[in-house]
């Protein structure tokens, strides 16, 4: 293990895609040894092209380049990276889409993680994909400088071993890693062993003053809904920040069904209005934070490969608090009367979609 003073030597929390894309590209340009990129979506657009060009150029210079993209989030095949591959770049598509009678079973378990790792010294972890589609969204991407990158590298290489496997020993992968002020929690698809969800539940139970969740899709199961209500009952200020209109209308309709429950349990709901809020983080009592790739919904907790960074690092928490305060300047409060008068078809759709809530 490396000294505590070396594991984090710098950090920055980004919220705006143009800024963190620029930071990523500049850090990649300076790479000397390796660049590892793991993402759910990689756009066949101007943003994707900029990343591909830099990655290709660095591979030509002799830098080791490894890319892992989820097949569901890619609109192209290996030929898109043909030049990069010709220079020795390793491009893997996580679990290629299988057309079969059991299409859902074969294709629902996706890799939703987002990591960019450079030279054992620079890590990016957070909510954002590599695509121009979300260029105007509000995100949460944490850049860390220091030896913690060596730990993230191990998680990346583990994922690369199972990128095309449907059956493997789940308990030999994705163990929680503790490192000074941080905990890296990794999840594999499982109905029974949901480590990120379990960690969030523990933090909610321990909350004494305040819980803030920021997420694009808020469809937690019964246990988390109950824990949030119990926290509110014991005097904890609970705030959920989500987009007024996300990019998935079906999720908004499903979410709407539960808003009355939160309101009646004194859980404050705040809606971000300028565009889509895609940030995924939590802050509890200004003493614990969580940030990473999972949404607060059934799909992330049960069916996807996710990664989340938890911790007590004071500096990182200050950045998260600042991000939250900035988000709130562009939000409106939940209006119970407006919600109660929503169109009948929205109420009906909410009920009809309920049995399929784990799909979204």
Coordinates of N, CA and C in Angstrom, one line a residue, residues 25-188:
X25 N -9.5 15.3 -22.4 CA -8.7 15.3 -23.6 C -7.3 15.8 -23.3
X26 N -7.2 16.8 -22.5 CA -5.9 17.4 -22.2 C -5.0 16.4 -21.4
X27 N -5.7 15.7 -20.5 CA -4.9 14.7 -19.7 C -4.5 13.5 -20.5
X28 N -5.4 13.1 -21.5 CA -5.0 12.0 -22.4 C -3.9 12.4 -23.3
X29 N -3.9 13.7 -23.7 CA -2.8 14.2 -24.6 C -1.4 14.0 -23.9
X30 N -1.4 14.2 -22.5 CA -0.2 14.1 -21.8 C 0.2 12.7 -21.3
X31 N -0.6 11.7 -21.7 CA -0.4 10.3 -21.3 C 1.0 9.8 -21.8
X32 N 1.7 9.1 -21.0 CA 3.0 8.5 -21.4 C 3.0 7.0 -21.4
X33 N 2.1 6.4 -20.5 CA 2.2 5.0 -20.3 C 0.9 4.3 -20.8
X34 N -0.3 4.7 -20.3 CA -1.5 4.0 -20.7 C -2.7 5.0 -20.5
X35 N -3.8 4.6 -21.3 CA -5.1 5.2 -21.1 C -6.1 4.1 -21.1
X36 N -6.9 4.0 -20.1 CA -7.9 3.0 -20.0 C -9.3 3.8 -19.9
X37 N -10.2 3.4 -20.8 CA -11.5 4.1 -20.8 C -12.6 3.1 -20.8
X38 N -13.5 3.2 -19.8 CA -14.7 2.3 -19.7 C -15.9 3.2 -19.6
X39 N -16.8 2.9 -20.5 CA -18.0 3.8 -20.6 C -19.2 3.0 -21.1
X40 N -20.4 3.5 -20.8 CA -21.6 2.9 -21.3 C -21.9 3.3 -22.7
X41 N -21.8 4.6 -23.0 CA -22.0 5.1 -24.3 C -20.8 5.8 -24.9
X42 N -20.5 5.6 -26.1 CA -19.5 6.3 -26.8 C -20.1 6.8 -28.1
X43 N -20.3 8.1 -28.3 CA -21.1 8.6 -29.4 C -20.3 8.6 -30.8
X44 N -21.1 8.3 -31.8 CA -20.6 8.4 -33.2 C -20.9 9.8 -33.6
X45 N -20.3 10.8 -33.0 CA -20.6 12.2 -33.2 C -19.3 13.0 -33.0
X46 N -19.4 14.3 -32.9 CA -18.2 15.2 -32.8 C -17.4 14.9 -31.5
X47 N -18.1 14.7 -30.4 CA -17.5 14.4 -29.2 C -16.7 13.1 -29.2
X48 N -17.4 12.1 -29.7 CA -16.8 10.8 -29.9 C -15.6 10.8 -30.8
X49 N -15.7 11.6 -31.9 CA -14.6 11.7 -32.8 C -13.4 12.3 -32.2
X50 N -13.6 13.3 -31.4 CA -12.4 14.0 -30.7 C -11.7 13.0 -29.8
X51 N -12.5 12.2 -29.0 CA -11.8 11.2 -28.2 C -11.1 10.1 -29.0
X52 N -11.8 9.7 -30.1 CA -11.2 8.7 -30.9 C -9.9 9.1 -31.5
X53 N -9.8 10.4 -32.0 CA -8.6 10.9 -32.6 C -7.5 11.0 -31.6
X54 N -7.7 11.5 -30.4 CA -6.7 11.5 -29.4 C -6.2 10.1 -29.0
X55 N -7.1 9.2 -28.8 CA -6.8 7.9 -28.4 C -5.9 7.2 -29.5
X56 N -6.3 7.4 -30.8 CA -5.6 6.9 -31.9 C -4.2 7.4 -31.9
X57 N -4.1 8.7 -31.8 CA -2.8 9.4 -31.8 C -1.8 8.9 -30.7
X58 N -2.4 8.7 -29.5 CA -1.6 8.2 -28.4 C -1.2 6.8 -28.6
X59 N -2.0 6.0 -29.2 CA -1.7 4.6 -29.5 C -0.5 4.6 -30.5
X60 N -0.6 5.5 -31.5 CA 0.5 5.6 -32.5 C 1.8 5.9 -31.8
X61 N 1.7 6.7 -30.8 CA 3.0 7.2 -30.1 C 3.5 6.1 -29.2
X62 N 2.8 5.0 -29.0 CA 3.2 3.9 -28.2 C 2.6 3.7 -26.8
X63 N 1.7 4.6 -26.5 CA 0.9 4.5 -25.3 C -0.1 3.4 -25.3
X64 N -0.2 2.6 -24.3 CA -1.1 1.5 -24.2 C -2.5 2.0 -24.1
X65 N -3.4 1.7 -25.0 CA -4.8 2.2 -25.0 C -5.7 1.0 -24.9
X66 N -6.6 1.0 -23.9 CA -7.6 0.0 -23.8 C -9.0 0.7 -23.6
X67 N -9.9 0.3 -24.4 CA -11.3 0.9 -24.3 C -12.3 -0.3 -24.2
X68 N -13.2 0.0 -23.3 CA -14.4 -1.0 -23.1 C -15.7 -0.2 -23.1
X69 N -16.5 -0.5 -24.1 CA -17.8 0.2 -24.3 C -18.9 -0.9 -24.2
X70 N -20.0 -0.5 -23.6 CA -21.1 -1.4 -23.5 C -21.7 -1.5 -24.9
X71 N -22.0 -2.7 -25.4 CA -22.5 -2.9 -26.7 C -23.9 -2.2 -26.9
X72 N -24.7 -2.2 -25.8 CA -26.0 -1.5 -25.9 C -25.8 0.0 -26.2
X73 N -24.7 0.5 -25.7 CA -24.5 2.0 -25.8 C -23.7 2.4 -27.0
X74 N -23.4 1.5 -27.9 CA -22.6 1.8 -29.1 C -23.4 1.6 -30.3
X75 N -23.3 2.6 -31.3 CA -24.0 2.5 -32.5 C -23.1 2.1 -33.7
X76 N -22.0 1.4 -33.3 CA -21.0 1.0 -34.3 C -20.3 -0.2 -33.8
X77 N -19.4 -0.8 -34.7 CA -18.6 -2.0 -34.3 C -17.1 -1.6 -34.3
X78 N -16.3 -2.7 -34.3 CA -14.8 -2.5 -34.1 C -14.3 -1.6 -35.3
X79 N -14.9 -1.7 -36.4 CA -14.4 -0.9 -37.6 C -14.3 0.6 -37.3
X80 N -15.1 1.1 -36.4 CA -15.1 2.5 -36.1 C -13.7 2.9 -35.5
X81 N -13.1 1.9 -34.9 CA -11.7 2.1 -34.3 C -10.6 1.4 -35.0
X82 N -10.8 1.2 -36.3 CA -9.9 0.4 -37.1 C -8.5 0.9 -37.0
X83 N -8.3 2.3 -37.1 CA -7.0 2.9 -37.1 C -6.3 2.7 -35.7
X84 N -7.1 2.9 -34.7 CA -6.6 2.7 -33.3 C -6.2 1.3 -33.1
X85 N -7.0 0.3 -33.6 CA -6.6 -1.1 -33.4 C -5.3 -1.4 -34.2
X86 N -5.2 -0.8 -35.4 CA -4.0 -1.0 -36.2 C -2.7 -0.6 -35.5
X87 N -2.8 0.3 -34.5 CA -1.7 0.8 -33.7 C -1.5 0.1 -32.4
X88 N -2.3 -1.0 -32.2 CA -2.2 -1.8 -31.0 C -3.2 -1.5 -30.0
X89 N -4.2 -0.6 -30.2 CA -5.2 -0.4 -29.3 C -6.1 -1.6 -29.0
X90 N -6.6 -1.7 -27.8 CA -7.4 -2.9 -27.4 C -8.8 -2.3 -27.3
X91 N -9.8 -2.7 -28.1 CA -11.2 -2.2 -28.1 C -12.1 -3.4 -27.8
X92 N -12.8 -3.3 -26.7 CA -13.7 -4.4 -26.4 C -15.1 -3.9 -26.2
X93 N -16.1 -4.6 -26.7 CA -17.5 -4.3 -26.6 C -18.1 -5.2 -25.5
X94 N -18.6 -4.7 -24.5 CA -19.1 -5.5 -23.4 C -20.4 -6.2 -23.7
X95 N -20.4 -7.5 -23.7 CA -21.5 -8.3 -24.0 C -22.3 -7.9 -25.2
X96 N -21.9 -8.3 -26.3 CA -22.6 -8.0 -27.6 C -24.0 -8.4 -27.5
X97 N -24.9 -7.5 -28.1 CA -26.3 -7.8 -28.1 C -26.6 -9.1 -28.9
X98 N -27.4 -10.0 -28.2 CA -27.7 -11.3 -28.8 C -29.1 -11.3 -29.2
X99 N -29.4 -11.6 -30.4 CA -30.8 -11.7 -30.9 C -31.3 -13.2 -30.7
X100 N -32.2 -13.4 -29.8 CA -32.6 -14.7 -29.4 C -34.1 -14.6 -28.9
X101 N -34.7 -15.7 -28.7 CA -36.1 -15.7 -28.1 C -36.1 -15.1 -26.8
X102 N -35.0 -15.4 -26.0 CA -35.0 -14.8 -24.6 C -34.1 -13.5 -24.7
X103 N -34.5 -12.6 -25.6 CA -33.7 -11.4 -25.8 C -33.5 -10.6 -24.6
X104 N -34.5 -10.5 -23.7 CA -34.4 -9.7 -22.5 C -33.4 -10.3 -21.6
X105 N -33.5 -11.6 -21.3 CA -32.5 -12.3 -20.4 C -31.1 -12.2 -20.9
X106 N -30.9 -12.3 -22.2 CA -29.5 -12.2 -22.7 C -28.9 -10.8 -22.7
X107 N -29.8 -9.8 -22.8 CA -29.2 -8.5 -23.1 C -29.5 -7.4 -22.0
X108 N -30.2 -7.7 -20.9 CA -30.5 -6.7 -20.0 C -29.4 -6.3 -19.0
X109 N -28.4 -7.2 -18.8 CA -27.4 -7.0 -17.9 C -26.2 -6.2 -18.6
X110 N -26.2 -4.9 -18.3 CA -25.2 -4.1 -19.1 C -24.1 -3.6 -18.2
X111 N -23.0 -3.1 -18.8 CA -22.0 -2.4 -18.0 C -22.2 -0.9 -18.1
X112 N -22.6 -0.3 -17.0 CA -23.0 1.1 -16.9 C -21.9 1.9 -16.3
X113 N -20.7 1.4 -16.0 CA -19.7 2.1 -15.3 C -19.0 3.1 -16.3
X114 N -18.5 4.2 -15.6 CA -17.8 5.2 -16.4 C -16.5 5.5 -15.7
X115 N -15.4 5.2 -16.3 CA -14.0 5.4 -15.8 C -13.1 5.9 -16.9
X116 N -12.2 6.8 -16.6 CA -11.1 7.1 -17.4 C -9.8 7.2 -16.6
X117 N -8.9 6.3 -16.9 CA -7.7 6.2 -16.1 C -6.4 6.4 -16.9
X118 N -5.5 7.2 -16.3 CA -4.3 7.6 -17.1 C -3.0 7.5 -16.2
X119 N -2.1 6.7 -16.7 CA -0.7 6.6 -16.1 C -0.6 6.4 -14.6
X120 N -1.5 5.7 -14.0 CA -1.5 5.4 -12.6 C -1.6 6.7 -11.7
X121 N -2.0 7.8 -12.3 CA -2.0 9.0 -11.6 C -3.3 9.9 -11.8
X122 N -4.1 9.6 -12.8 CA -5.3 10.4 -13.0 C -6.5 9.5 -13.2
X123 N -7.5 9.8 -12.5 CA -8.8 9.0 -12.5 C -10.0 10.0 -12.7
X124 N -10.9 9.6 -13.6 CA -12.2 10.3 -13.7 C -13.3 9.2 -13.5
X125 N -14.1 9.5 -12.5 CA -15.3 8.6 -12.2 C -16.5 9.5 -12.1
X126 N -17.6 9.0 -12.6 CA -18.9 9.7 -12.4 C -20.0 9.3 -13.2
X127 N -20.8 10.2 -13.7 CA -22.1 9.9 -14.3 C -22.1 10.0 -15.8
X128 N -21.1 10.6 -16.4 CA -21.2 11.0 -17.8 C -20.7 9.9 -18.8
X129 N -21.4 9.8 -20.0 CA -20.9 9.1 -21.1 C -20.0 10.0 -22.0
X130 N -19.5 9.4 -23.1 CA -18.7 10.1 -24.0 C -19.6 10.3 -25.3
X131 N -20.4 11.4 -25.3 CA -21.3 11.6 -26.4 C -21.8 13.1 -26.4
X132 N -22.0 13.6 -27.6 CA -22.5 14.9 -27.7 C -24.0 15.0 -27.4
X133 N -24.7 13.9 -27.3 CA -26.1 13.8 -27.0 C -26.4 14.5 -25.6
X134 N -25.5 14.4 -24.7 CA -25.7 14.9 -23.4 C -24.8 16.2 -23.1
X135 N -24.4 16.9 -24.1 CA -23.5 18.0 -24.0 C -24.0 19.1 -23.1
X136 N -25.4 19.3 -23.0 CA -26.0 20.4 -22.2 C -26.5 19.9 -20.9
X137 N -26.3 18.6 -20.6 CA -26.9 18.1 -19.3 C -26.0 18.5 -18.1
X138 N -26.6 18.4 -16.9 CA -25.8 18.6 -15.7 C -25.3 17.2 -15.2
X139 N -24.0 17.1 -15.0 CA -23.4 15.8 -14.7 C -22.7 15.9 -13.3
X140 N -22.1 14.8 -12.9 CA -21.2 14.8 -11.8 C -20.0 13.9 -12.1
X141 N -18.9 14.5 -12.4 CA -17.7 13.7 -12.8 C -16.5 14.2 -11.9
X142 N -16.0 13.3 -11.1 CA -14.9 13.6 -10.2 C -13.5 13.2 -10.8
X143 N -12.6 14.2 -10.9 CA -11.3 13.9 -11.3 C -10.4 13.8 -10.1
X144 N -9.6 12.8 -10.0 CA -8.7 12.5 -8.8 C -7.3 12.4 -9.4
X145 N -6.3 13.0 -8.7 CA -4.9 12.8 -9.1 C -4.3 12.1 -7.9
X146 N -3.5 11.1 -8.2 CA -2.8 10.4 -7.1 C -2.8 8.9 -7.3
X147 N -2.3 8.2 -6.4 CA -2.1 6.7 -6.5 C -3.4 5.9 -6.4
X148 N -4.5 6.6 -6.1 CA -5.8 5.9 -6.1 C -6.1 5.3 -7.5
X149 N -5.5 5.9 -8.5 CA -5.7 5.4 -9.9 C -5.2 3.9 -10.0
X150 N -4.2 3.5 -9.2 CA -3.8 2.1 -9.3 C -4.9 1.2 -8.9
X151 N -5.7 1.6 -7.9 CA -6.8 0.8 -7.4 C -7.9 0.7 -8.5
X152 N -8.2 1.8 -9.1 CA -9.2 1.8 -10.2 C -8.8 1.0 -11.3
X153 N -7.5 1.0 -11.6 CA -6.9 0.2 -12.7 C -7.2 -1.3 -12.5
X154 N -7.1 -1.8 -11.3 CA -7.4 -3.2 -11.0 C -8.9 -3.5 -11.3
X155 N -9.8 -2.6 -11.0 CA -11.2 -2.8 -11.2 C -11.4 -2.9 -12.7
X156 N -10.8 -2.0 -13.5 CA -10.9 -2.0 -14.9 C -10.5 -3.3 -15.5
X157 N -9.3 -3.7 -15.1 CA -8.7 -5.0 -15.7 C -9.6 -6.2 -15.3
X158 N -10.2 -6.2 -14.2 CA -11.1 -7.3 -13.8 C -12.3 -7.3 -14.8
X159 N -12.9 -6.1 -15.0 CA -14.0 -6.0 -15.9 C -13.6 -6.5 -17.3
X160 N -12.4 -6.2 -17.8 CA -12.0 -6.5 -19.1 C -11.9 -8.1 -19.3
X161 N -11.7 -8.8 -18.2 CA -11.6 -10.2 -18.2 C -13.0 -10.9 -18.5
X162 N -14.0 -10.2 -18.1 CA -15.4 -10.8 -18.2 C -16.2 -10.1 -19.2
X163 N -15.6 -9.3 -20.0 CA -16.4 -8.4 -20.9 C -17.3 -9.2 -21.9
X164 N -17.0 -10.5 -22.2 CA -17.8 -11.2 -23.2 C -18.3 -12.5 -22.5
X165 N -18.4 -12.6 -21.2 CA -18.8 -13.8 -20.5 C -20.2 -13.5 -19.9
X166 N -21.1 -14.5 -20.1 CA -22.4 -14.4 -19.5 C -22.5 -15.2 -18.2
X167 N -21.5 -16.1 -18.0 CA -21.5 -16.9 -16.8 C -20.1 -16.9 -16.2
X168 N -19.9 -16.5 -15.0 CA -18.6 -16.4 -14.3 C -18.9 -16.5 -12.8
X169 N -17.8 -16.7 -12.0 CA -17.9 -16.7 -10.6 C -18.0 -15.3 -10.0
X170 N -19.2 -14.9 -9.7 CA -19.4 -13.5 -9.3 C -18.7 -13.1 -8.1
X171 N -18.5 -14.0 -7.2 CA -18.0 -13.7 -5.9 C -16.5 -13.5 -5.9
X172 N -15.9 -13.9 -7.0 CA -14.4 -13.6 -7.2 C -14.1 -12.3 -7.8
X173 N -15.1 -11.5 -8.2 CA -15.0 -10.2 -8.8 C -15.7 -9.2 -7.9
X174 N -15.3 -7.9 -8.2 CA -16.0 -6.8 -7.6 C -16.1 -6.7 -6.1
X175 N -15.0 -6.9 -5.5 CA -15.0 -6.7 -4.0 C -14.9 -5.3 -3.6
X176 N -15.5 -4.9 -2.5 CA -15.4 -3.5 -2.0 C -13.9 -3.3 -1.6
X177 N -13.4 -2.1 -2.0 CA -12.0 -1.8 -1.7 C -12.0 -0.5 -0.8
X178 N -11.4 -0.7 0.4 CA -11.3 0.4 1.3 C -9.9 1.1 1.2
X179 N -9.8 2.4 1.2 CA -8.6 3.1 1.0 C -8.6 4.4 1.7
X180 N -8.1 4.5 2.9 CA -8.1 5.7 3.7 C -9.5 6.3 3.8
X181 N -9.7 7.5 3.2 CA -11.0 8.2 3.3 C -12.0 7.7 2.3
X182 N -11.7 6.7 1.5 CA -12.5 6.3 0.4 C -12.9 4.8 0.5
X183 N -14.0 4.5 -0.2 CA -14.4 3.1 -0.4 C -14.9 3.0 -1.8
X184 N -14.3 2.1 -2.6 CA -14.8 1.8 -3.9 C -15.7 0.6 -3.9
X185 N -16.9 0.8 -4.2 CA -17.9 -0.3 -4.2 C -18.3 -0.6 -5.6
X186 N -18.2 -1.9 -5.9 CA -18.5 -2.3 -7.3 C -19.7 -3.3 -7.2
X187 N -20.5 -3.3 -8.2 CA -21.7 -4.2 -8.3 C -21.7 -5.0 -9.6
X188 N -22.2 -6.2 -9.5 CA -22.5 -7.1 -10.6 C -24.0 -7.3 -10.6

